[in-house]
Amino acid sequence: MELYPPQPSAGRRTEPRRFVFLFSATGGGHRASAQAVKDEIERLYGSEATVELLDVFVALDQWPFYHFPEWYPAAVGLSGIPWGVGFHLSDGAGLVKTVSRIVWPYTRAALCDLLQRHPADVFVSFHPIPNYALSMSLRTMGLEVPFAIVAVDMVTTHAAWFVPGADLYCVPTPAAKARAERCNVDADRIRVTGMPARRAFIEAMRISQSDARTALGLSPDRSIVLIVGGGEGMGPLRHVVRSLARLCTSSRQAPEVVVIAGRNRTLKQDLDRMELPGSFRIEGFVDNMELWMRASDILVTKAGPNTLAEAFIAGLPMVLFAALPGQEEGNVTHVVRNGAGIWAPIPRQAARAVMQLVEHEEKRHAMAAQSRALARPNATEQIARSIWSLATAHPQIIAASPPTPDVAFVR
Ligand code: UDP
C-alpha cells in the first residue's frame, strides 16, 4: 500500500509536477479561465507538468452538487435578481465560514475522497463555492499540498474567494485585492495579475482585421458588430437583436451583425426564426471567439469577466446590455469609468448606443483605445508562473499527519 501522495524519491525529481485545477461549468467563464492557465503551464513547462481539469461539482458525485452546472442557467434566470439577492446575503467572511461548516459534515467524505483520487503537487481552485471546504479537507487529511485560488470575478469579488488557508490568491484588479485584504488575507499572498485569457486572444491580434474577416466570411468594408451573452447566451439578447435590426433597416451605415448564442439552444432557435435583415448572422457556441473579436469593431455583451478581459486584449469598444447582479456589477463600473464602453440595460438604448458608435468613428476609436489600455495580456503567464513556483517551492510533499479515521489514505 502506498501513502498518499506518493513519497518523493531521493535526489532530483524527474516525474512531472501534477496540478489539479478545480472549476465548474456554471457559466462559461470558470472553465475558460482554468483552460487558459492549463494551456499556459503546458506551453511554459511542457512535459515537466501535467494539468488535470476537474468540474468539482460533477466530480464530487454527490447530490445536489452534480446538478449545479445544469441548474445554473435557471438559477440566474429572472434577470438574475434572486441570484443577486443570494450573492449579497451570503457575501461575508463569517457567513461563508458558517455555511461551509454546516455543509461540511455532508461533503467531507466525498471531498476528501475526491482529493485522494486526484493526487496533486498543487490544487488550484477557479470557483468560489468549494474553497472553504477544500481548505478544510486538505487540513483534515493532513496534506501539506499547496493550495492556490485564482479569483475570476473582476471587481465585485465574493468573500468565498478569500477563505483562509490558501498559499496564493491571484486576483484580477486592485479592487479585488482590497476585498481580499478586508477578508483578512495576508497581502503577501495576494498577486494582482489580471484575468486569465487564452493565449489565442494575444495571437489573434497579430492577424490583420481583414484577414480575420476573410477567414470568417464577413464583409471587408462594413462595420462589424458582435453580440454575445456569455457562454450560456444570457440576458435580454433577443430584444437587443430585435431593436438593433429595426434601427439597421432605416440606416445608411447599417453594420453587419454577428450574434453568438453560446450554449443556449433555445435562444439560437428563437434567433433563427426571427425575421432579421440579411446582414445579421446567427451562430451557436463558437470555439474561436478570438477570431470573431479580432474581426469586429464593436462588442455588445453581458458584463462577464472573461468576455471583458478578452475584449480588452482585442481593443473593442463595448456596449454592455446586462450584468449578473452581485458578481458582475463592479465590471460595469470598471468598463464605464475607464471609458471603454457604455452601460445600456434597456434593449432600445443598447441598439441606439451601437448605432452611435457605428456612425461616430472618432468616438469608437477613442473607446477602443481605452479598452486596450485595460488589457492584461501577461496575466495568464503570471498566474501560470506563480502556480508553478508553488510546486517547486514545496519539493517534499509528504502526508504530514496520520490519516483521520474516516478517510482512507491509501490508493
Ligand atoms: N465563449 C465561447 N464561445 C461562445 C460563447 C462564449 O468560447 O460561443 C466564452 C467567452 O469567450 C468567455 C466565456 O465563454 O471566455 C464566457 O465567460 P464570461 O465570464 O464572460 O461569462 P459566463 O459565461 O461565465 O457568464
Coordinates of C-alpha atoms and ligand atoms in Angstrom, one line a residue:
M1 CA 0.0 0.0 0.0
E2 CA 1.3 3.4 -1.0
L3 CA 1.0 6.5 1.1
Y4 CA -0.9 9.4 -0.4
P5 CA 0.6 11.4 -2.0
P6 CA 3.4 9.2 -3.2
Q7 CA 6.7 9.8 -1.3
P8 CA 9.2 11.6 -3.5
S9 CA 12.2 9.5 -4.4
A10 CA 15.6 10.8 -3.1
G11 CA 17.6 13.0 -5.4
R12 CA 16.4 15.2 -8.3
R13 CA 12.7 14.8 -9.1
T14 CA 12.1 13.5 -12.7
E15 CA 8.4 12.9 -12.8
P16 CA 6.2 15.8 -13.9
R17 CA 4.6 18.2 -11.4
R18 CA 0.9 17.4 -11.1
F19 CA -1.6 20.2 -11.0
V20 CA -5.3 19.7 -10.3
F21 CA -7.5 22.6 -11.4
L22 CA -11.0 22.7 -9.8
F23 CA -13.6 24.7 -11.7
S24 CA -17.2 24.2 -12.6
A25 CA -19.2 24.8 -15.8
T26 CA -21.5 27.2 -14.0
G27 CA -21.4 29.7 -16.9
G28 CA -18.5 29.6 -19.4
G29 CA -16.0 31.7 -17.5
H30 CA -14.6 29.3 -14.9
R31 CA -13.8 26.7 -17.5
A32 CA -12.3 29.3 -19.9
S33 CA -10.0 30.6 -17.1
A34 CA -8.9 27.2 -16.0
Q35 CA -8.3 26.1 -19.6
A36 CA -6.3 29.2 -20.3
V37 CA -3.9 28.6 -17.3
K38 CA -3.7 24.9 -18.1
D39 CA -2.6 25.8 -21.7
E40 CA -0.1 28.3 -20.4
I41 CA 1.5 25.9 -17.9
E42 CA 1.8 23.3 -20.7
R43 CA 3.3 25.9 -23.0
L44 CA 5.9 27.1 -20.4
Y45 CA 6.8 23.8 -18.8
G46 CA 6.0 21.1 -21.4
S47 CA 6.4 17.6 -20.2
E48 CA 7.6 18.8 -16.7
A49 CA 3.9 19.4 -15.9
T50 CA 0.6 17.7 -16.1
V51 CA -2.6 19.6 -15.5
E52 CA -6.0 17.9 -14.8
L53 CA -9.2 20.0 -15.1
L54 CA -12.0 18.8 -12.8
D55 CA -15.5 20.1 -12.7
V56 CA -15.5 19.9 -8.9
F57 CA -19.3 19.6 -8.5
V58 CA -19.7 16.9 -11.1
A59 CA -16.6 15.0 -9.8
L60 CA -17.9 15.1 -6.3
D61 CA -20.7 12.8 -7.5
Q62 CA -22.9 13.9 -4.6
W63 CA -26.5 15.2 -4.7
P64 CA -27.3 18.1 -5.2
F65 CA -23.8 19.3 -6.3
Y66 CA -23.6 17.4 -9.5
H67 CA -26.7 19.3 -10.7
F68 CA -25.1 22.7 -10.3
P69 CA -23.9 23.2 -13.9
E70 CA -27.2 22.2 -15.4
W71 CA -29.2 24.3 -12.8
Y72 CA -27.0 27.4 -13.3
P73 CA -28.9 28.9 -16.3
A74 CA -32.2 28.6 -14.3
A75 CA -30.5 29.9 -11.1
V76 CA -29.5 33.1 -12.9
G77 CA -33.0 33.5 -14.5
L78 CA -35.5 36.3 -13.7
S79 CA -32.8 38.8 -14.7
G80 CA -30.5 37.4 -12.1
I81 CA -32.5 39.1 -9.3
P82 CA -32.8 36.1 -6.9
W83 CA -29.2 35.3 -7.7
G84 CA -28.1 38.8 -6.8
V85 CA -30.0 38.7 -3.5
G86 CA -28.3 35.3 -2.7
F87 CA -25.0 36.8 -3.6
H88 CA -25.3 39.8 -1.3
L89 CA -26.9 37.9 1.6
S90 CA -24.0 35.4 1.6
D91 CA -21.2 37.8 1.0
G92 CA -19.3 38.0 4.2
A93 CA -16.3 36.1 5.6
G94 CA -18.2 35.0 8.7
L95 CA -21.2 33.8 6.7
V96 CA -19.1 31.8 4.3
K97 CA -17.4 30.1 7.3
T98 CA -20.8 29.3 9.0
V99 CA -22.5 28.0 5.9
S100 CA -19.4 25.9 4.9
R101 CA -19.2 24.4 8.4
I102 CA -22.9 23.5 8.3
V103 CA -22.5 21.7 4.9
W104 CA -19.1 20.3 5.8
P105 CA -20.3 17.1 7.6
Y106 CA -22.2 16.2 4.5
T107 CA -19.5 16.9 1.9
R108 CA -16.4 16.0 4.0
A109 CA -16.0 12.3 3.0
A110 CA -16.8 12.9 -0.7
L111 CA -14.4 15.8 -1.0
C112 CA -11.6 14.1 0.8
D113 CA -12.2 11.1 -1.4
L114 CA -12.1 13.3 -4.5
L115 CA -8.7 14.9 -3.5
Q116 CA -7.4 11.4 -2.8
R117 CA -8.4 10.1 -6.2
H118 CA -6.7 13.1 -7.9
P119 CA -3.3 13.5 -6.3
A120 CA -1.6 16.7 -7.0
D121 CA 1.5 18.8 -6.2
V122 CA -0.7 21.9 -6.2
F123 CA -4.5 22.2 -6.1
V124 CA -5.9 25.3 -7.7
S125 CA -9.5 26.5 -7.4
F126 CA -11.1 28.6 -10.1
H127 CA -14.5 28.7 -8.3
P128 CA -15.6 30.4 -5.1
I129 CA -18.1 27.9 -3.7
P130 CA -15.9 25.0 -2.8
N131 CA -12.9 26.9 -1.4
Y132 CA -13.6 26.8 2.3
A133 CA -14.4 23.1 2.2
L134 CA -11.3 22.4 0.1
S135 CA -9.2 24.2 2.6
M136 CA -10.7 22.2 5.4
S137 CA -10.3 18.9 3.5
L138 CA -6.6 19.5 3.0
R139 CA -6.2 20.3 6.7
T140 CA -8.3 17.3 7.8
M141 CA -6.3 15.0 5.5
G142 CA -3.1 16.4 6.9
L143 CA -1.8 17.1 3.4
E144 CA 0.8 19.8 3.1
V145 CA -0.1 20.3 -0.5
P146 CA -0.1 23.9 -1.7
F147 CA -3.5 25.4 -2.5
A148 CA -4.0 28.4 -4.8
I149 CA -7.1 30.3 -5.6
V150 CA -7.5 32.1 -8.9
A151 CA -10.3 34.6 -8.4
V152 CA -12.0 35.1 -11.7
D153 CA -14.5 37.8 -10.8
M154 CA -13.1 41.2 -11.8
V155 CA -14.1 43.7 -9.2
T156 CA -17.1 42.6 -7.1
T157 CA -15.4 39.5 -5.6
H158 CA -17.5 37.4 -3.2
A159 CA -16.0 36.6 0.2
A160 CA -15.9 32.9 -0.7
W161 CA -12.9 33.6 -3.0
F162 CA -10.9 34.7 0.1
V163 CA -11.2 31.9 2.6
P164 CA -8.2 31.5 4.9
G165 CA -5.7 28.7 4.3
A166 CA -4.7 29.2 0.7
D167 CA -1.0 29.8 -0.1
L168 CA -1.7 32.1 -3.1
Y169 CA -4.6 34.3 -4.2
C170 CA -4.3 35.6 -7.8
V171 CA -6.8 38.4 -8.4
P172 CA -7.7 40.5 -11.5
T173 CA -7.7 44.1 -10.1
P174 CA -6.5 46.2 -7.2
A175 CA -10.2 46.4 -6.1
A176 CA -10.3 42.6 -5.8
K177 CA -7.0 42.8 -3.8
A178 CA -8.6 45.3 -1.4
R179 CA -11.5 43.0 -0.9
A180 CA -9.2 40.1 -0.2
E181 CA -7.4 42.2 2.5
R182 CA -10.8 43.1 4.0
C183 CA -11.4 39.3 4.3
N184 CA -8.1 39.1 6.3
V185 CA -5.9 37.5 3.6
D186 CA -2.2 38.4 4.1
A187 CA -1.2 40.9 1.5
D188 CA 2.0 39.0 0.7
R189 CA -0.1 36.0 -0.5
I190 CA -2.1 38.1 -3.0
R191 CA -0.9 38.8 -6.5
V192 CA -2.8 41.2 -8.8
T193 CA -2.3 39.5 -12.1
G194 CA -5.3 40.4 -14.2
M195 CA -7.9 38.0 -15.5
P196 CA -6.6 34.9 -17.4
A197 CA -7.4 34.7 -21.1
R198 CA -6.4 32.2 -23.7
R199 CA -3.1 33.0 -25.5
A200 CA -5.1 32.7 -28.7
F201 CA -6.5 36.2 -28.0
I202 CA -3.0 37.7 -27.9
E203 CA -2.0 35.8 -31.1
A204 CA -5.2 36.8 -32.9
M205 CA -4.0 40.4 -32.7
R206 CA -1.1 39.5 -35.0
I207 CA -3.6 38.7 -37.7
S208 CA -5.0 41.7 -39.7
Q209 CA -8.6 42.5 -39.2
S210 CA -9.3 42.0 -42.9
D211 CA -7.7 38.5 -42.8
A212 CA -9.9 37.6 -39.8
R213 CA -12.9 38.8 -41.7
T214 CA -12.0 36.8 -44.8
A215 CA -11.5 33.7 -42.6
L216 CA -15.0 34.1 -41.2
G217 CA -16.7 35.1 -44.4
L218 CA -17.5 38.6 -43.1
S219 CA -17.8 41.8 -45.1
P220 CA -14.5 43.5 -45.7
D221 CA -15.8 47.1 -45.6
R222 CA -18.8 47.3 -43.3
S223 CA -18.6 47.8 -39.6
I224 CA -18.9 44.5 -37.7
V225 CA -20.9 44.3 -34.5
L226 CA -20.5 41.2 -32.4
I227 CA -23.3 40.4 -29.8
V228 CA -22.6 37.8 -27.1
G229 CA -24.3 36.8 -23.8
G230 CA -21.5 34.8 -22.1
G231 CA -21.1 31.1 -22.6
E232 CA -24.9 30.5 -21.9
G233 CA -26.3 33.3 -24.1
M234 CA -27.7 35.1 -21.1
G235 CA -29.5 38.5 -20.7
P236 CA -32.2 40.2 -22.9
L237 CA -30.2 39.3 -26.0
R238 CA -33.2 38.6 -28.2
H239 CA -34.6 42.1 -27.5
V240 CA -31.3 43.8 -28.2
V241 CA -31.1 42.0 -31.5
R242 CA -34.7 42.9 -32.4
S243 CA -34.1 46.6 -31.6
L244 CA -30.9 46.7 -33.5
A245 CA -32.5 45.1 -36.5
R246 CA -35.2 47.8 -36.5
L247 CA -32.6 50.6 -36.5
C248 CA -30.5 48.9 -39.2
T249 CA -33.3 48.8 -41.7
S250 CA -33.5 52.6 -41.6
S251 CA -29.8 53.4 -41.5
R252 CA -27.4 54.1 -44.4
Q253 CA -24.5 52.9 -42.4
A254 CA -26.1 49.6 -41.3
P255 CA -23.4 47.3 -39.9
E256 CA -23.1 43.6 -40.4
V257 CA -24.2 41.9 -37.1
V258 CA -23.0 38.6 -35.7
V259 CA -25.0 37.2 -32.8
I260 CA -23.4 34.4 -30.8
A261 CA -25.9 32.4 -28.8
G262 CA -23.4 30.3 -27.0
R263 CA -24.7 27.0 -25.5
N264 CA -28.3 28.4 -25.3
R265 CA -30.0 26.3 -27.9
T266 CA -33.5 27.8 -27.3
L267 CA -32.0 31.3 -27.9
K268 CA -30.4 30.0 -31.1
Q269 CA -33.7 28.6 -32.3
D270 CA -35.5 31.8 -31.5
L271 CA -33.0 33.9 -33.3
D272 CA -33.0 31.6 -36.3
R273 CA -36.8 32.0 -36.5
M274 CA -36.7 35.9 -36.2
E275 CA -37.2 37.9 -39.3
L276 CA -33.9 39.7 -39.5
P277 CA -32.1 41.7 -42.2
G278 CA -29.7 39.7 -44.4
S279 CA -26.8 41.4 -42.7
F280 CA -27.5 39.5 -39.5
R281 CA -25.7 36.2 -38.9
I282 CA -26.6 33.8 -36.0
E283 CA -24.0 31.4 -34.6
G284 CA -24.3 28.8 -31.8
F285 CA -21.3 28.1 -29.5
V286 CA -18.1 29.1 -31.2
D287 CA -14.6 27.9 -30.1
N288 CA -12.7 30.6 -32.0
M289 CA -14.0 33.7 -30.1
E290 CA -10.6 35.3 -30.6
L291 CA -11.1 35.4 -34.3
W292 CA -14.7 36.8 -34.0
M293 CA -13.4 39.6 -31.7
R294 CA -10.5 40.3 -34.0
A295 CA -12.8 40.7 -37.0
S296 CA -15.2 43.0 -35.1
D297 CA -15.4 46.8 -34.5
I298 CA -17.9 46.8 -31.6
L299 CA -18.8 44.3 -28.9
V300 CA -22.3 44.2 -27.4
T301 CA -22.2 41.9 -24.4
K302 CA -23.2 40.9 -20.9
A303 CA -20.5 42.1 -18.4
G304 CA -19.0 38.7 -18.0
P305 CA -15.4 39.0 -16.7
N306 CA -13.8 36.6 -19.2
T307 CA -15.5 38.2 -22.2
L308 CA -14.4 41.7 -20.9
A309 CA -10.8 40.6 -20.4
E310 CA -10.8 39.1 -23.9
A311 CA -12.4 42.2 -25.4
F312 CA -9.7 44.4 -23.7
I313 CA -7.0 42.4 -25.4
A314 CA -8.9 42.8 -28.7
G315 CA -9.2 46.6 -28.0
L316 CA -13.0 46.5 -28.6
P317 CA -15.3 49.3 -27.5
M318 CA -18.3 47.9 -25.7
V319 CA -22.0 48.3 -25.2
L320 CA -23.0 46.4 -22.0
F321 CA -26.6 45.3 -22.1
A322 CA -26.7 43.2 -18.9
A323 CA -24.7 42.3 -15.8
L324 CA -25.4 39.5 -13.4
P325 CA -26.5 41.2 -10.1
G326 CA -23.8 40.7 -7.5
Q327 CA -20.6 39.5 -9.1
E328 CA -20.8 41.4 -12.4
E329 CA -22.0 44.8 -11.0
G330 CA -18.4 46.1 -10.5
N331 CA -17.5 45.1 -14.0
V332 CA -19.9 47.7 -15.4
T333 CA -18.3 50.4 -13.4
H334 CA -14.8 49.3 -14.4
V335 CA -15.6 49.5 -18.1
V336 CA -17.7 52.7 -18.0
R337 CA -15.5 54.7 -15.6
N338 CA -12.4 53.8 -17.7
G339 CA -14.2 55.0 -20.9
A340 CA -14.1 51.5 -22.6
G341 CA -17.8 51.1 -23.0
I342 CA -21.4 52.2 -22.4
W343 CA -23.9 50.8 -20.0
A344 CA -27.3 50.3 -21.8
P345 CA -29.5 47.9 -19.9
I346 CA -32.6 48.7 -21.9
P347 CA -32.5 47.0 -25.3
R348 CA -33.6 50.0 -27.3
Q349 CA -31.0 52.1 -25.5
A350 CA -28.3 49.4 -26.3
A351 CA -29.3 49.4 -30.0
R352 CA -29.0 53.2 -30.2
A353 CA -25.6 53.2 -28.4
V354 CA -24.4 50.7 -31.0
M355 CA -25.6 52.8 -33.9
Q356 CA -23.9 55.9 -32.4
L357 CA -20.6 54.0 -32.2
V358 CA -21.1 52.8 -35.8
E359 CA -21.7 56.3 -37.0
H360 CA -19.1 58.1 -35.0
E361 CA -15.7 56.7 -35.9
E362 CA -13.8 59.1 -33.6
K363 CA -15.8 58.2 -30.5
R364 CA -15.4 54.5 -31.4
H365 CA -11.7 54.7 -31.8
A366 CA -11.2 56.6 -28.5
M367 CA -13.2 54.0 -26.7
A368 CA -11.2 51.2 -28.4
A369 CA -8.0 52.8 -27.1
Q370 CA -9.4 53.0 -23.6
S371 CA -10.5 49.3 -23.8
R372 CA -7.0 48.3 -25.0
A373 CA -5.5 50.2 -22.0
L374 CA -7.3 47.9 -19.6
A375 CA -5.8 44.7 -21.2
R376 CA -3.6 42.5 -19.1
P377 CA -2.2 40.2 -21.8
N378 CA 0.5 38.8 -19.4
A379 CA -2.0 37.8 -16.8
T380 CA -2.2 34.2 -17.8
E381 CA 1.6 33.8 -17.9
Q382 CA 2.0 35.4 -14.5
I383 CA -0.6 33.1 -13.0
A384 CA 0.9 30.1 -14.5
R385 CA 4.4 31.0 -13.2
S386 CA 3.1 31.8 -9.7
I387 CA 1.3 28.4 -9.5
W388 CA 4.4 26.6 -10.9
S389 CA 6.6 28.3 -8.2
L390 CA 4.3 26.8 -5.5
A391 CA 5.1 23.3 -6.8
T392 CA 8.8 23.9 -6.9
A393 CA 8.9 25.7 -3.6
H394 CA 7.4 22.6 -2.0
P395 CA 9.5 19.8 -3.4
Q396 CA 8.9 17.5 -0.5
I397 CA 5.3 16.6 -0.5
I398 CA 4.5 14.4 2.5
A399 CA 1.5 13.2 4.3
A400 CA 2.1 15.4 7.4
S401 CA 0.0 13.6 9.9
P402 CA -1.6 10.2 10.3
P403 CA -4.9 9.7 8.5
T404 CA -8.1 10.7 10.2
P405 CA -10.3 7.6 10.9
D406 CA -12.9 8.3 8.3
V407 CA -10.6 9.0 5.4
A408 CA -8.7 6.2 3.7
F409 CA -5.2 7.4 3.0
V410 CA -4.2 4.6 0.6
R411 CA -4.7 4.3 -3.1
Ligands
UDP1 N1 -17.5 31.8 -25.1 C1 -17.0 30.9 -26.1 N2 -17.9 30.6 -27.1 C2 -19.2 31.1 -27.2 C3 -19.6 32.0 -26.1 C4 -18.7 32.3 -25.1 O1 -15.9 30.5 -26.1 O2 -19.9 30.8 -28.1 C5 -16.5 32.1 -24.0 C6 -16.1 33.5 -23.9 O3 -15.1 33.7 -24.9 C7 -15.6 33.6 -22.5 C8 -16.6 32.7 -21.8 O4 -17.2 31.8 -22.8 O5 -14.3 33.1 -22.3 C9 -17.7 33.5 -21.1 O6 -17.3 33.9 -19.9 P1 -17.9 35.2 -19.1 O7 -17.1 35.3 -17.8 O8 -17.9 36.3 -20.0 O9 -19.4 34.8 -18.8 P2 -20.2 33.5 -18.2 O10 -20.5 32.6 -19.4 O11 -19.2 32.9 -17.2 O12 -21.4 34.0 -17.6

